[in-house]
Amino acid sequence: HVQLVESGGGSVQTGGSLRLSCAAPAYRNSRYCMTWLRQRAGNEREWVASLDIIGVKRYSDSAKGRFTISQDDAKNTLYLEMHNLKPEDTAMYYCAACRGCGGDSCDTWGQGTQVTVS
């Protein structure tokens, strides 16, 4: 069973930046919509951003203008670059391979990486 492996989380101050990475070798050029989701404490998991097979990027309202999703095919890695971070961005961030591009029908998940903004 192929895993997705996230990294890059950490603790930053309000206004800071982080870049999350997701090693996804099995999903390069796959039919899946590669997706970032997050789960804040006490809340349900929510969709953040997705990148489909033809390169269309979609963002939640909270991510739009601050986050950028991208993919490096040579490294088989999905990224989420986050700027102007806010305390409400504090969450566990997950990379997923999903059949839908709104964070739905996700078949494979990583273990998550924690982002804390204070």
PDB file of C-alpha atoms in Angstrom:
ATOM      1  CA  HIS A   1       0.000   0.000   0.000  1.00  0.00           C
ATOM      2  CA  VAL A   2       1.607   3.235  -1.145  1.00  0.00           C
ATOM      3  CA  GLN A   3       1.773   5.984   1.415  1.00  0.00           C
ATOM      4  CA  LEU A   4       1.607   9.724   1.213  1.00  0.00           C
ATOM      5  CA  VAL A   5       4.137  11.332   3.518  1.00  0.00           C
ATOM      6  CA  GLU A   6       3.760  14.928   4.644  1.00  0.00           C
ATOM      7  CA  SER A   7       6.449  17.113   6.130  1.00  0.00           C
ATOM      8  CA  GLY A   8       7.201  20.769   6.730  1.00  0.00           C
ATOM      9  CA  GLY A   9       4.840  21.606   9.545  1.00  0.00           C
ATOM     10  CA  GLY A  10       5.961  23.553  12.579  1.00  0.00           C
ATOM     11  CA  SER A  11       5.326  26.519  14.809  1.00  0.00           C
ATOM     12  CA  VAL A  12       5.321  30.034  13.413  1.00  0.00           C
ATOM     13  CA  GLN A  13       4.199  33.442  14.485  1.00  0.00           C
ATOM     14  CA  THR A  14       1.198  35.209  13.028  1.00  0.00           C
ATOM     15  CA  GLY A  15       2.098  36.539   9.603  1.00  0.00           C
ATOM     16  CA  GLY A  16       4.743  33.910   9.045  1.00  0.00           C
ATOM     17  CA  SER A  17       5.110  31.367   6.268  1.00  0.00           C
ATOM     18  CA  LEU A  18       5.539  27.635   5.904  1.00  0.00           C
ATOM     19  CA  ARG A  19       5.836  25.238   3.018  1.00  0.00           C
ATOM     20  CA  LEU A  20       4.328  21.805   3.437  1.00  0.00           C
ATOM     21  CA  SER A  21       5.501  18.903   1.321  1.00  0.00           C
ATOM     22  CA  CYS A  22       3.854  15.619   0.442  1.00  0.00           C
ATOM     23  CA  ALA A  23       5.881  12.821  -1.089  1.00  0.00           C
ATOM     24  CA  ALA A  24       3.504  11.121  -3.504  1.00  0.00           C
ATOM     25  CA  PRO A  25       5.440   8.919  -5.940  1.00  0.00           C
ATOM     26  CA  ALA A  26       2.547   6.671  -6.848  1.00  0.00           C
ATOM     27  CA  TYR A  27       0.232   9.503  -7.786  1.00  0.00           C
ATOM     28  CA  ARG A  28       2.310  11.322 -10.324  1.00  0.00           C
ATOM     29  CA  ASN A  29       0.143  11.896 -13.383  1.00  0.00           C
ATOM     30  CA  SER A  30      -2.610   9.784 -11.856  1.00  0.00           C
ATOM     31  CA  ARG A  31      -6.304  10.423 -12.279  1.00  0.00           C
ATOM     32  CA  TYR A  32      -6.533  11.697  -8.712  1.00  0.00           C
ATOM     33  CA  CYS A  33      -6.996  15.259  -7.606  1.00  0.00           C
ATOM     34  CA  MET A  34      -4.111  15.823  -5.202  1.00  0.00           C
ATOM     35  CA  THR A  35      -5.484  17.621  -2.219  1.00  0.00           C
ATOM     36  CA  TRP A  36      -4.563  19.340   1.012  1.00  0.00           C
ATOM     37  CA  LEU A  37      -7.031  19.220   3.875  1.00  0.00           C
ATOM     38  CA  ARG A  38      -6.748  20.257   7.490  1.00  0.00           C
ATOM     39  CA  GLN A  39      -8.364  19.480  10.782  1.00  0.00           C
ATOM     40  CA  ARG A  40      -8.473  22.009  13.554  1.00  0.00           C
ATOM     41  CA  ALA A  41      -8.941  20.823  17.116  1.00  0.00           C
ATOM     42  CA  GLY A  42     -12.585  20.061  17.779  1.00  0.00           C
ATOM     43  CA  ASN A  43     -13.570  20.502  14.146  1.00  0.00           C
ATOM     44  CA  GLU A  44     -14.200  18.276  11.177  1.00  0.00           C
ATOM     45  CA  ARG A  45     -11.624  17.880   8.483  1.00  0.00           C
ATOM     46  CA  GLU A  46     -11.907  20.659   5.893  1.00  0.00           C
ATOM     47  CA  TRP A  47     -10.703  21.019   2.352  1.00  0.00           C
ATOM     48  CA  VAL A  48      -7.935  23.573   1.754  1.00  0.00           C
ATOM     49  CA  ALA A  49      -6.700  23.228  -1.832  1.00  0.00           C
ATOM     50  CA  SER A  50      -6.503  20.785  -4.711  1.00  0.00           C
ATOM     51  CA  LEU A  51      -4.606  20.294  -7.947  1.00  0.00           C
ATOM     52  CA  ASP A  52      -6.094  18.202 -10.715  1.00  0.00           C
ATOM     53  CA  ILE A  53      -4.462  16.218 -13.473  1.00  0.00           C
ATOM     54  CA  ILE A  54      -4.591  19.074 -15.973  1.00  0.00           C
ATOM     55  CA  GLY A  55      -3.121  21.549 -13.532  1.00  0.00           C
ATOM     56  CA  VAL A  56      -6.231  23.373 -12.397  1.00  0.00           C
ATOM     57  CA  LYS A  57      -5.816  24.680  -8.862  1.00  0.00           C
ATOM     58  CA  ARG A  58      -8.714  25.208  -6.505  1.00  0.00           C
ATOM     59  CA  TYR A  59      -8.694  26.875  -3.098  1.00  0.00           C
ATOM     60  CA  SER A  60     -11.033  27.252  -0.181  1.00  0.00           C
ATOM     61  CA  ASP A  61     -12.048  30.799   0.665  1.00  0.00           C
ATOM     62  CA  SER A  62      -9.755  30.757   3.698  1.00  0.00           C
ATOM     63  CA  ALA A  63      -6.782  29.708   1.585  1.00  0.00           C
ATOM     64  CA  LYS A  64      -7.357  31.906  -1.427  1.00  0.00           C
ATOM     65  CA  GLY A  65      -4.734  34.603  -1.781  1.00  0.00           C
ATOM     66  CA  ARG A  66      -2.498  33.209   0.947  1.00  0.00           C
ATOM     67  CA  PHE A  67      -1.822  29.574   0.035  1.00  0.00           C
ATOM     68  CA  THR A  68      -0.434  28.098  -3.163  1.00  0.00           C
ATOM     69  CA  ILE A  69      -0.646  24.445  -4.156  1.00  0.00           C
ATOM     70  CA  SER A  70       1.916  23.115  -6.581  1.00  0.00           C
ATOM     71  CA  GLN A  71       3.581  19.916  -7.719  1.00  0.00           C
ATOM     72  CA  ASP A  72       7.131  19.031  -8.678  1.00  0.00           C
ATOM     73  CA  ASP A  73       6.871  16.105 -11.065  1.00  0.00           C
ATOM     74  CA  ALA A  74      10.589  15.424 -10.971  1.00  0.00           C
ATOM     75  CA  LYS A  75      10.463  15.000  -7.209  1.00  0.00           C
ATOM     76  CA  ASN A  76       7.002  13.379  -7.105  1.00  0.00           C
ATOM     77  CA  THR A  77       6.098  15.910  -4.462  1.00  0.00           C
ATOM     78  CA  LEU A  78       3.039  18.024  -3.785  1.00  0.00           C
ATOM     79  CA  TYR A  79       3.485  21.319  -1.965  1.00  0.00           C
ATOM     80  CA  LEU A  80       1.366  23.779  -0.054  1.00  0.00           C
ATOM     81  CA  GLU A  81       3.033  27.135   0.375  1.00  0.00           C
ATOM     82  CA  MET A  82       1.345  29.173   3.081  1.00  0.00           C
ATOM     83  CA  HIS A  83       1.859  32.883   3.732  1.00  0.00           C
ATOM     84  CA  ASN A  84       0.391  35.412   6.122  1.00  0.00           C
ATOM     85  CA  LEU A  85      -0.515  32.633   8.500  1.00  0.00           C
ATOM     86  CA  LYS A  86      -3.145  33.283  11.135  1.00  0.00           C
ATOM     87  CA  PRO A  87      -3.879  31.552  14.450  1.00  0.00           C
ATOM     88  CA  GLU A  88      -6.995  30.041  12.864  1.00  0.00           C
ATOM     89  CA  ASP A  89      -4.736  28.208  10.421  1.00  0.00           C
ATOM     90  CA  THR A  90      -3.496  26.106  13.330  1.00  0.00           C
ATOM     91  CA  ALA A  91      -4.389  22.533  12.412  1.00  0.00           C
ATOM     92  CA  MET A  92      -3.152  19.140  11.375  1.00  0.00           C
ATOM     93  CA  TYR A  93      -2.633  19.306   7.621  1.00  0.00           C
ATOM     94  CA  TYR A  94      -3.135  16.235   5.466  1.00  0.00           C
ATOM     95  CA  CYS A  95      -2.251  15.379   1.923  1.00  0.00           C
ATOM     96  CA  ALA A  96      -4.708  13.110   0.125  1.00  0.00           C
ATOM     97  CA  ALA A  97      -5.395  11.543  -3.244  1.00  0.00           C
ATOM     98  CA  CYS A  98      -9.038  12.201  -3.993  1.00  0.00           C
ATOM     99  CA  ARG A  99     -11.433  11.344  -6.772  1.00  0.00           C
ATOM    100  CA  GLY A 100     -13.192  14.659  -6.248  1.00  0.00           C
ATOM    101  CA  CYS A 101     -11.481  18.027  -6.300  1.00  0.00           C
ATOM    102  CA  GLY A 102     -13.379  19.501  -3.374  1.00  0.00           C
ATOM    103  CA  GLY A 103     -11.838  17.228  -0.802  1.00  0.00           C
ATOM    104  CA  ASP A 104     -14.392  14.484  -1.341  1.00  0.00           C
ATOM    105  CA  SER A 105     -13.923  10.807  -2.088  1.00  0.00           C
ATOM    106  CA  CYS A 106     -10.354  10.631  -0.871  1.00  0.00           C
ATOM    107  CA  ASP A 107      -8.832   7.190  -1.148  1.00  0.00           C
ATOM    108  CA  THR A 108      -5.395   7.639   0.357  1.00  0.00           C
ATOM    109  CA  TRP A 109      -4.211   9.879   3.183  1.00  0.00           C
ATOM    110  CA  GLY A 110      -0.933  10.814   4.721  1.00  0.00           C
ATOM    111  CA  GLN A 111      -0.313  10.830   8.442  1.00  0.00           C
ATOM    112  CA  GLY A 112      -0.531  14.605   8.702  1.00  0.00           C
ATOM    113  CA  THR A 113       1.812  17.390   9.720  1.00  0.00           C
ATOM    114  CA  GLN A 114       1.017  19.855  12.472  1.00  0.00           C
ATOM    115  CA  VAL A 115       0.974  23.591  11.861  1.00  0.00           C
ATOM    116  CA  THR A 116       0.757  25.888  14.862  1.00  0.00           C
ATOM    117  CA  VAL A 117       0.400  29.651  14.476  1.00  0.00           C
ATOM    118  CA  SER A 118       0.638  31.852  17.545  1.00  0.00           C
TER     119      SER A 118
END
